[in-house]
Coordinates of C-alpha atoms in Angstrom, one line a residue:
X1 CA 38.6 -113.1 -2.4
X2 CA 42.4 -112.3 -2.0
X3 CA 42.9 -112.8 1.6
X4 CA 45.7 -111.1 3.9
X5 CA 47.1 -111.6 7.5
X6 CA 48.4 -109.4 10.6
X7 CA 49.5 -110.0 13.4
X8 CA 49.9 -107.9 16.6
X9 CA 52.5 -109.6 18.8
X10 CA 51.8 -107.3 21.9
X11 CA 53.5 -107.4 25.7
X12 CA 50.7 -109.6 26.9
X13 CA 48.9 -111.6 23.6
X14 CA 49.2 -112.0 20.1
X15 CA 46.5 -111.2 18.0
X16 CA 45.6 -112.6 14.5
X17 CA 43.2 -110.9 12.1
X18 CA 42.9 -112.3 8.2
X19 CA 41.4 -109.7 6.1
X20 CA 40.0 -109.5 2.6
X21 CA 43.1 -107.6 0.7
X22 CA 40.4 -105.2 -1.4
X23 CA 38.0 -104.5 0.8
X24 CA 39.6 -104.7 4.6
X25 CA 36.5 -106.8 5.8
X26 CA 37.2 -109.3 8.9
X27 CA 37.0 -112.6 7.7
X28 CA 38.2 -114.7 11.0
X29 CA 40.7 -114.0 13.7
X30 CA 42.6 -115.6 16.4
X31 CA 44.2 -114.8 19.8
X32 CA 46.5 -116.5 22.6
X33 CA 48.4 -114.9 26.0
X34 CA 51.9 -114.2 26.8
X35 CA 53.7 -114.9 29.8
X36 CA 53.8 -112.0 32.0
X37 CA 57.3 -110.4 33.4
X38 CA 59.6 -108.0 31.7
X39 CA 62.3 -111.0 30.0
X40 CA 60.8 -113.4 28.0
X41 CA 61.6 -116.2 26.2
X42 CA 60.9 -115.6 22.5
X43 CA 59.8 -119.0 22.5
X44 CA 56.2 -118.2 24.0
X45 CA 56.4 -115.4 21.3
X46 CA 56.2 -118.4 18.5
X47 CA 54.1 -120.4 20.5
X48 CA 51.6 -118.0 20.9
X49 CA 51.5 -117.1 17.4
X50 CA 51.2 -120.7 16.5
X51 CA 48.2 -121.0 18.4
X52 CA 46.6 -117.6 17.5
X53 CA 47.2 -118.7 13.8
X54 CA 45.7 -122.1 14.4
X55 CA 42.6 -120.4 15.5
X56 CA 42.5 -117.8 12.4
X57 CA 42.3 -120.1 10.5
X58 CA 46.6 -120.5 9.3
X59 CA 47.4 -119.4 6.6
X60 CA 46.9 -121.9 4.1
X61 CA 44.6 -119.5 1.9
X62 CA 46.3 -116.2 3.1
X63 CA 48.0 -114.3 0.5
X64 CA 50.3 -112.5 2.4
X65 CA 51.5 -111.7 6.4
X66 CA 52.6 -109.5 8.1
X67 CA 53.5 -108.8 11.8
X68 CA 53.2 -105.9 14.0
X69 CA 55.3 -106.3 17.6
X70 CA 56.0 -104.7 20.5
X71 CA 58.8 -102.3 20.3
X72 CA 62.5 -101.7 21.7
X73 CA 62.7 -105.5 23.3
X74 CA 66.3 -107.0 22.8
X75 CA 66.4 -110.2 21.0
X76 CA 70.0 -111.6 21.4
X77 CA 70.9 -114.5 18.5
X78 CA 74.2 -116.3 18.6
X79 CA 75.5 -117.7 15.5
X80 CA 73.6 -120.4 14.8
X81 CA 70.4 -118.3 15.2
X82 CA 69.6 -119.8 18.6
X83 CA 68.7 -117.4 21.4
X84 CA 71.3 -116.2 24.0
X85 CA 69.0 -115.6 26.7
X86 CA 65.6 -114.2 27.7
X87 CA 64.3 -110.9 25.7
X88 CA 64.6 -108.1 27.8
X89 CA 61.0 -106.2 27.1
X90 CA 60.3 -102.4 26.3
X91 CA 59.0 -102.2 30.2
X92 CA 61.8 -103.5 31.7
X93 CA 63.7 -101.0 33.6
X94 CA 66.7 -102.3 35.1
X95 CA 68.7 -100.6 32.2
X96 CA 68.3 -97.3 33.8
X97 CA 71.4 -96.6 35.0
X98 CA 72.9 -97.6 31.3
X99 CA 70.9 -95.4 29.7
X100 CA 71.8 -92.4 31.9
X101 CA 75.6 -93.0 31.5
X102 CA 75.4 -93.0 27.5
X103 CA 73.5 -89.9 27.4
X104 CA 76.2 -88.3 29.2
X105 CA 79.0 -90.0 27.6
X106 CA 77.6 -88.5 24.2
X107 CA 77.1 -85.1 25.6
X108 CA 73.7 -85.1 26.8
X109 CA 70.4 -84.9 25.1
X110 CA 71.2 -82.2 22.3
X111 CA 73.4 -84.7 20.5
X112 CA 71.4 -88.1 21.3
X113 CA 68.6 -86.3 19.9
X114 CA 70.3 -85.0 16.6
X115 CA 71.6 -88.4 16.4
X116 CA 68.7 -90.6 16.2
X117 CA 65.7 -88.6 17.0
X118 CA 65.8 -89.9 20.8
X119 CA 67.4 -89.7 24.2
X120 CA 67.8 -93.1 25.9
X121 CA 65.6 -94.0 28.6
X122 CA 65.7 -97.7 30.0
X123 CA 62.8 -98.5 27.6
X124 CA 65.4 -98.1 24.3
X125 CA 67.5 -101.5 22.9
X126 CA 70.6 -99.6 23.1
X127 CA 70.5 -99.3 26.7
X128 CA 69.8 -102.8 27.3
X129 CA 72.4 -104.1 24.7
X130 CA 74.4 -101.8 27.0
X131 CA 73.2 -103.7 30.7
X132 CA 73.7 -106.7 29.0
X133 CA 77.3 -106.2 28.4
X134 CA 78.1 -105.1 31.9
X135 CA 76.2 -107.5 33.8
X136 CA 76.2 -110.4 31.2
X137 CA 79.4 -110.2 30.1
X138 CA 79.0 -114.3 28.7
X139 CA 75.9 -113.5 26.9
X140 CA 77.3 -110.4 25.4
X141 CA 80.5 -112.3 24.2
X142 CA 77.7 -115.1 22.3
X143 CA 75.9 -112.3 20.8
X144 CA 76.2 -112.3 17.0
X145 CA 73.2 -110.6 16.2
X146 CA 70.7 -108.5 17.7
X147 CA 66.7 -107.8 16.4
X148 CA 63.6 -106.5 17.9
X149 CA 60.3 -109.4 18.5
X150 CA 58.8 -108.3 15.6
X151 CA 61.9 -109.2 13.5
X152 CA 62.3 -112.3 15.2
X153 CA 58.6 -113.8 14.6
X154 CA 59.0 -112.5 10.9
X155 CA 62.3 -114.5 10.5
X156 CA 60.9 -117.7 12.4
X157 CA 57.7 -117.1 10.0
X158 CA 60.4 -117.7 7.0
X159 CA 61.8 -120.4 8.6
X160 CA 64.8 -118.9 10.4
X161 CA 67.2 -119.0 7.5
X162 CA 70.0 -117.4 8.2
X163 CA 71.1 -114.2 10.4
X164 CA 71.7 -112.5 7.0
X165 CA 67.9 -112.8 6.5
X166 CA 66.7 -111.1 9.5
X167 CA 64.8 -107.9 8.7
X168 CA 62.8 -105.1 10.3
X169 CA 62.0 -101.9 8.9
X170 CA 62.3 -98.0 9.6
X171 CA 59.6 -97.6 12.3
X172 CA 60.8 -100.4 14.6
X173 CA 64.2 -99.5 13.6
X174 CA 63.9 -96.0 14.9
X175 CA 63.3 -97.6 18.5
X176 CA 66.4 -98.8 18.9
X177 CA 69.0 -95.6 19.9
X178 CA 71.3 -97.2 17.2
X179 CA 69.2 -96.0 13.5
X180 CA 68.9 -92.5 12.6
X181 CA 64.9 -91.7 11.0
X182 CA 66.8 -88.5 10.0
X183 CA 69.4 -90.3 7.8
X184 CA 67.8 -93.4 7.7
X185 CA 70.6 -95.0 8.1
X186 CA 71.9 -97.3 11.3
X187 CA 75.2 -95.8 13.8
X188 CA 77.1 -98.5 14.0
X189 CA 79.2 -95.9 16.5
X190 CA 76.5 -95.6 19.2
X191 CA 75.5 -99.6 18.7
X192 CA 79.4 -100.3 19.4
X193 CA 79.8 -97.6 22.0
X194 CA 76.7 -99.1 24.2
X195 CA 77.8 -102.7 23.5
X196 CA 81.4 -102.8 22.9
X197 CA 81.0 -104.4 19.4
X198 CA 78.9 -104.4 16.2
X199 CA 76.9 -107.8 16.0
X200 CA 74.7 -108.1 12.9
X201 CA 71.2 -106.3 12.3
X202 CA 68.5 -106.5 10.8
X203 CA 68.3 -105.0 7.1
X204 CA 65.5 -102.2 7.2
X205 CA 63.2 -102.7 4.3
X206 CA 60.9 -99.9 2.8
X207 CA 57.5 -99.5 3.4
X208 CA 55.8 -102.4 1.1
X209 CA 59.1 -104.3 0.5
X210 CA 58.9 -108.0 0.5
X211 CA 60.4 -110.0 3.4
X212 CA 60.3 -113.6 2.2
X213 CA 58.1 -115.9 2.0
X214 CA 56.6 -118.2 5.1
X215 CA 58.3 -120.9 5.1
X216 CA 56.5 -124.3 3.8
X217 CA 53.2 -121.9 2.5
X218 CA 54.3 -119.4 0.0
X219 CA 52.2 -116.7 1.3
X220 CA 54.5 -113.4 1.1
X221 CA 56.2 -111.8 4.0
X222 CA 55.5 -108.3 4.6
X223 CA 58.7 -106.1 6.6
X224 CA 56.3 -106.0 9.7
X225 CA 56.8 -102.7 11.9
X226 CA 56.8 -101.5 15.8
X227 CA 53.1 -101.4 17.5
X228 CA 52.6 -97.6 17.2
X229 CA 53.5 -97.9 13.8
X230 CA 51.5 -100.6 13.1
X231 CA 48.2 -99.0 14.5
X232 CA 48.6 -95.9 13.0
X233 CA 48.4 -97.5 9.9
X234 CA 45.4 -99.9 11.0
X235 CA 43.6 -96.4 12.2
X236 CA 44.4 -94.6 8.7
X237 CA 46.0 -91.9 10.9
X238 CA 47.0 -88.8 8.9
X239 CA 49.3 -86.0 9.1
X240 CA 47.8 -83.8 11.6
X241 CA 45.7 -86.9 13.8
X242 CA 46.9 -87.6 17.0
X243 CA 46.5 -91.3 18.5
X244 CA 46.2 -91.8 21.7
X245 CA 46.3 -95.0 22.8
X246 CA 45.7 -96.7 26.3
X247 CA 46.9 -100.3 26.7
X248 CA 49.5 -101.5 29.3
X249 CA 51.6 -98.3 27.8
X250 CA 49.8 -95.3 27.1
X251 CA 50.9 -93.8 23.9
X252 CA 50.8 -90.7 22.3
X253 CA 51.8 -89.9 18.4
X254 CA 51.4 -88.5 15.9
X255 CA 51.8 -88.9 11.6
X256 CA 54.2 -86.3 10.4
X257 CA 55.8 -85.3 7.4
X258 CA 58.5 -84.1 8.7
X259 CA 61.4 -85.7 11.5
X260 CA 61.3 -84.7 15.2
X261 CA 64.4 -84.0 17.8
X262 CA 63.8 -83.4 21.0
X263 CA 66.4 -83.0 23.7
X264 CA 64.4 -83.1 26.2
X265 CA 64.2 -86.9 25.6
X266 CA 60.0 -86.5 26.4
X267 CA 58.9 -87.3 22.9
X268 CA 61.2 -90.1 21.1
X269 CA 61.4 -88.9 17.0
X270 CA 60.0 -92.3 15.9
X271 CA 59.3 -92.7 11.7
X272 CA 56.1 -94.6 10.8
X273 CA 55.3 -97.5 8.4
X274 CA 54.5 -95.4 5.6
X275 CA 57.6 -93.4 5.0
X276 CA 56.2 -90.6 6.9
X277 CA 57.3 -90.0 10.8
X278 CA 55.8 -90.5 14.1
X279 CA 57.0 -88.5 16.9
X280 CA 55.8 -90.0 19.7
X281 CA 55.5 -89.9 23.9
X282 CA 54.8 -92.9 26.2
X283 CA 53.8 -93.5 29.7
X284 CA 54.6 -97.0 31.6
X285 CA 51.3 -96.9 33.5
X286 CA 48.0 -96.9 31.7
X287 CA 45.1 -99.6 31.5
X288 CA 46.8 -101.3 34.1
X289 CA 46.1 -98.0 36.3
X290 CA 41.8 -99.2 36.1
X291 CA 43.1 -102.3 36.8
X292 CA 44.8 -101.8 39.9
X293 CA 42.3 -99.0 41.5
X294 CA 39.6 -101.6 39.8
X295 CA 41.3 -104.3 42.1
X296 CA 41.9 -102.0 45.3
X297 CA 38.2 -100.3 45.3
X298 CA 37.0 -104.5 45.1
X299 CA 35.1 -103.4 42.0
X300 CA 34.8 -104.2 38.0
X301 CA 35.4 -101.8 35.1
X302 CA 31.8 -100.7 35.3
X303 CA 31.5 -99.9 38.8
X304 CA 34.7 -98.1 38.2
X305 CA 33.5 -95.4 35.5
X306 CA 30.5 -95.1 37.5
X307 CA 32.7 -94.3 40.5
X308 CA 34.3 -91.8 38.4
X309 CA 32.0 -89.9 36.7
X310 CA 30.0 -89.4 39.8
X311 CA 32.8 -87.6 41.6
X312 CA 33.3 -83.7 40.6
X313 CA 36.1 -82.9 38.4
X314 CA 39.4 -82.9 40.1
X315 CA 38.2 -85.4 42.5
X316 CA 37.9 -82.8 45.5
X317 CA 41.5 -81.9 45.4
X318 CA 42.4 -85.7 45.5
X319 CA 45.3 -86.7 42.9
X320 CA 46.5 -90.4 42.0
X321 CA 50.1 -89.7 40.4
X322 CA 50.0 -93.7 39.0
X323 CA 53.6 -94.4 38.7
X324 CA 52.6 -98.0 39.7
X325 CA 56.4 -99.7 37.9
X326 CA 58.3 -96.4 37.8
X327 CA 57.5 -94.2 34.7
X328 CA 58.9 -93.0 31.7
X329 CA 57.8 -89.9 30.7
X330 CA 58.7 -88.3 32.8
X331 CA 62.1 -90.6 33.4
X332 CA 61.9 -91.7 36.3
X333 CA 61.8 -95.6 36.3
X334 CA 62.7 -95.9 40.1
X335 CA 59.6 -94.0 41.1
X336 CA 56.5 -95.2 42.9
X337 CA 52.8 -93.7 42.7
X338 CA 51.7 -91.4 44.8
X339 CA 47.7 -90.3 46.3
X340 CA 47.6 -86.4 47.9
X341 CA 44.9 -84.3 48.8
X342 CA 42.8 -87.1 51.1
X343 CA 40.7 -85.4 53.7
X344 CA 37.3 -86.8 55.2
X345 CA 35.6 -85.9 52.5
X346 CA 37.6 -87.0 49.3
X347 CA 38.0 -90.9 51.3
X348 CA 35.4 -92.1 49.1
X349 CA 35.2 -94.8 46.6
X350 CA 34.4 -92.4 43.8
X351 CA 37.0 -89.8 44.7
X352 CA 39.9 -92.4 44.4
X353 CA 38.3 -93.8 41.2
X354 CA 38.0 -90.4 39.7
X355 CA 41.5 -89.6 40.5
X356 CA 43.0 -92.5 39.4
X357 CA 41.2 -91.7 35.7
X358 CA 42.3 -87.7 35.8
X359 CA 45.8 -89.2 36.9
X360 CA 46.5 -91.7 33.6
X361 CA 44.6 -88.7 31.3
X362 CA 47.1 -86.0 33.0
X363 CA 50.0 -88.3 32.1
X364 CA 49.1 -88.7 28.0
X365 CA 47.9 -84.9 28.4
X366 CA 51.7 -84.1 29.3
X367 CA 52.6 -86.1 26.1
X368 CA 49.9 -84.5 23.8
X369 CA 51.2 -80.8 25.0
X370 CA 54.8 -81.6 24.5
X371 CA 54.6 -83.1 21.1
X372 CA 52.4 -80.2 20.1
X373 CA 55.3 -77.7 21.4
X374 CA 57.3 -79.1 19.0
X375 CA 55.1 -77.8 16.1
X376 CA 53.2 -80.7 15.0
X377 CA 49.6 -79.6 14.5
X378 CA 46.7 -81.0 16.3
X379 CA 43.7 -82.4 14.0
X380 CA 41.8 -84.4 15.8
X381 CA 43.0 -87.4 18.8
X382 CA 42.1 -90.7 17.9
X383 CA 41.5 -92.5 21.3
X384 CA 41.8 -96.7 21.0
X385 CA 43.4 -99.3 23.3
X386 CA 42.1 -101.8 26.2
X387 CA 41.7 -98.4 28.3
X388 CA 39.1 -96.7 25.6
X389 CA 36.6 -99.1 26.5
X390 CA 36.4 -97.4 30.2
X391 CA 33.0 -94.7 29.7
X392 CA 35.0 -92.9 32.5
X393 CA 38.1 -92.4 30.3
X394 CA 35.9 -91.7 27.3
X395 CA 34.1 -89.1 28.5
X396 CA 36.6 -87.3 30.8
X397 CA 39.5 -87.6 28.0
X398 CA 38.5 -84.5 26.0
X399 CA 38.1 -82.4 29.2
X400 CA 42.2 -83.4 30.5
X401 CA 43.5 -83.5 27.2
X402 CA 42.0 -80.1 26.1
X403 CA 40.4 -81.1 22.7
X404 CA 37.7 -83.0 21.4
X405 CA 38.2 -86.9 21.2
X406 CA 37.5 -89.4 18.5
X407 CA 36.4 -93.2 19.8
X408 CA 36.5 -96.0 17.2
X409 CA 34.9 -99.1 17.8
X410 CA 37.1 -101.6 19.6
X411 CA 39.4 -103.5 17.6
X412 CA 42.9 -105.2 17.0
X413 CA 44.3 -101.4 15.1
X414 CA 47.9 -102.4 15.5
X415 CA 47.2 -106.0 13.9
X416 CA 44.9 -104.4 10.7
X417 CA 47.7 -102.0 10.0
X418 CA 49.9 -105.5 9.8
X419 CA 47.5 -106.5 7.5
X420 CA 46.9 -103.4 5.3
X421 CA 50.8 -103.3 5.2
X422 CA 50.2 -106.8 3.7
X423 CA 48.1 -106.0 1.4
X424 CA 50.4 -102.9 0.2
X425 CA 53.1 -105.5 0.0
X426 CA 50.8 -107.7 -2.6
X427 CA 49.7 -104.4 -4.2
X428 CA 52.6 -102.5 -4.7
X429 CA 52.5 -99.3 -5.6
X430 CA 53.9 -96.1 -3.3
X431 CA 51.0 -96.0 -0.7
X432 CA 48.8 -98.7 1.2
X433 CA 45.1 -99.8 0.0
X434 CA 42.7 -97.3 1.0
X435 CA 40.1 -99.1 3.4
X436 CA 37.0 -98.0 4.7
X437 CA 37.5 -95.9 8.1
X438 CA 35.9 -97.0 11.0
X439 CA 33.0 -94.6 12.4
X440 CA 34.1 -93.4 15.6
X441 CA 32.2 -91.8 18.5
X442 CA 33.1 -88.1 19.3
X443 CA 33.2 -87.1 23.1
X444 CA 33.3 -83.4 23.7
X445 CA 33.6 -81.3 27.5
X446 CA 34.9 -77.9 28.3
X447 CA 38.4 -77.9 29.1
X448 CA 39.5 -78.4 33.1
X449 CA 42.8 -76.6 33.5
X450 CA 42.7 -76.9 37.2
X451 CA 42.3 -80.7 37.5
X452 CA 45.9 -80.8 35.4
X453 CA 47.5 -77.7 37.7
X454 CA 46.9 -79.8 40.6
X455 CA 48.7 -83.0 39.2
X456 CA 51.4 -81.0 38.0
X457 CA 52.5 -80.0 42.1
X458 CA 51.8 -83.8 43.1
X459 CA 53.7 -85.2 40.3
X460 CA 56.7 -84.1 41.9
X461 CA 55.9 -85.4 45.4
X462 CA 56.5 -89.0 43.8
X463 CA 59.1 -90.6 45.5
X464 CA 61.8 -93.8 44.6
X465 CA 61.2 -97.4 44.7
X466 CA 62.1 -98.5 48.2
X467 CA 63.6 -102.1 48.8

């Protein structure tokens, strides 16, 4: 048995799952937390996948690896590959400001968008590369090279040999602000008008292009890719299947065959692992949305969906806007959440918990419409994530979102698309190894227009951040 690795190097774990390269069967796995916060040092990244590996197994017997990460964070290396400070994470907002000043000094979202498929939000490397050089003017000056965590672990994988080595490829790349999934190509311009200079990047591989090897084992490095990427390809999503994913972002995208722009800056024209594209929409507040109404109601998960699903739909009028830290689509990182509608008879348990669930589905549902409006076809919706295990959001999810809803079991999607990209890279060949799908569970409920109507006129009653 040929045996391959991936790894899913997420906000708050890593994830390792080792594979059988023909087949796609789970031979063992191994997991270990992150710190929380927004900066991190990439350290815990390493140690964390150290331990994870440790308890997978290693990789003595693996054939090849590959690594799956959490997109847009800013990995600042100076020149002798050590790290300049703290990586600034994908949910870490304080480059707000940045990233409204370069889409104006460009023109506005038109030309971002023609550009590089996106409109900087805080969320986006360029805007951080561009706080770091106005408020870290030292750190900016050290900078000689800049990469993304998935790039990072898959260089410290091969032994961190050199910041000539360091790659990523096209569907982390296109998270940046500064690489075009149009052109394919990087902008050097916009990397050296958000950051004053051009330090070295990574080199974007293709698809099933070899990385390396890991250093001391032999086992082949695959390019690795972003998260959304990454489970895409663990889910076999197709052109045409939508995936909608609830972890501590909620994400919407979908496979297509063809590159999106949208000025509007609400769905980021993202490529995929495969060659293909991945237009895409995220919200800041998902799983972590049960968690806090889970936390203020003094209940568990359980009790929560009960809660829920034993309200009426539209909770009585009652809406939970859950901007808990700020959102991003829509763009507004400053906001706060917001509840409306309570009366005597909507303060109930089961009316907040109901709201809070029609809140995070209204959010994605905003993101499943507008990538839809830009002519990408709706198949089906793939629902996975932390959050998919809530009945409540199972069975409510096709009534918000307007369509019927596919559930696959629980798993680690975004760490088996690592490892099916691994498998392609041992392959070869100009597509990945077909592996059994997964069965999924198909929810269905008559559509509830009203409930998103209603969130629509609270959503803009959220107010900013104060203190």
């Amino acid at each position: 048995m040929t045996l391959v690795a991936g790894v899913d190097s997420s906000t708050q774990s890593c994830k390792v799952v080792v594979r059988d390269a023909d087949t796609g069967a789970l031979v063992r796995e191994g997991r270990a937390a992150h710190p929380d916060g927004t900066e991190v040092d990439p350290a815990a990244w390493a140690s964390a996948l150290e331990t994870a590996l440790g308890e997978a197994g290693g990789l003595a017997d693996v054939a090849a690896v590959a690594v799956g990460g959490q997109q847009h964070g800013m990995v600042c290396l100076d020149a002798d590959g050590a790290v300049v400070r703290p990586a600034l994470l994908w949910n870490d907002t304080r480059s707000a400001q940045a990233a409204t000043d370069l889409t104006a000094e460009l023109g506005g979202g038109q030309a971002w968008a023609g550009a590089v498929g996106l409109v900087p939000v805080a969320s986006f490397t360029v805007t951080k590369l561009r706080w770091l050089a106005e408020h870290e003017p030292a750190n900016a000056a050290r900078t000689a090279a800049v990469c993304l965590p998935h790039d990072w672990l898959t260089w410290t994988l091969a032994g961190r040999p050199g910041l000539d080595a360091l790659v990523t490829d096209r569907g982390d790349a296109s998270g940046t602000g500064y690489w075009s999934p149009i052109t394919g190509d990087y902008r050097p311009d916009l990397l050296e008008r958000a950051f004053g200079s051009t330090p070295v990047l990574p080199r974007v591989l293709g698809p099933a292009e070899q990385a390396g090897v890991v250093a001391g084992g032999g086992a082949l490095l695959g390019p690795g890719t972003g998260d959304n990427a990454a489970a895409a390809l663990g889910i076999n999503a197709e052109p045409g299947d939508v995936v909608v994913s609830i972890g501590t972002s909620g994400v919407v995208s979908t496979v297509s065959t063809t590159p999106s722009a949208d000025p509007s800056g609400t769905v980021a024209g993202f490529a995929d692992a495969t060659g293909n594209f991945l237009p895409l929409a995220v919200t800041l507040n998902a799983a972590r949305v049960l968690d806090a109404t889970a936390r203020l109601l003094g209940v568990d998960h359980d009790e929560l969906s009960r809660l829920a699903l034993s309200a009426p739909a539209g909770s009585g009028g009652l809406v939970l806007v859950p901007y808990l830290e700020g959102e991003r689509t829509p763009d507004r990182p400053h906001s706060t959440g917001a509840v409306h509608g309570l009366t005597l008879t909507t303060a109930e348990p089961a009316y907040l918990a109901r709201a809070a669930v029609e809140g995070l589905l209204c959010g994605l549902a905003d993101g499943l419409e507008a990538i839809a409006a830009l002519g990408n076809p709706v198949r089906r919706v793939f629902l996975v994530g932390g959050g998919a295990r809530s009945e409540a959001v199972r069975r409510l999810a096709p009534a918000v979102l307007g369509v019927p809803v596919l559930v696959p079991p629980p798993g680690e999607y975004v760490a088996d698309g690592a490892a099916r990209q691994a498998a392609w890279v041992l392959a070869g060949g100009d597509t990945p190894p077909v592996w059994p799908a997964a069965s999924t569970e198909t929810y269905e409920a008559d559509p509830v227009p009203h409930v998103r109507a209603r969130y629509a006129e609270v959503r803009e009653l959220t107010a900013p951040r104060v203190g």
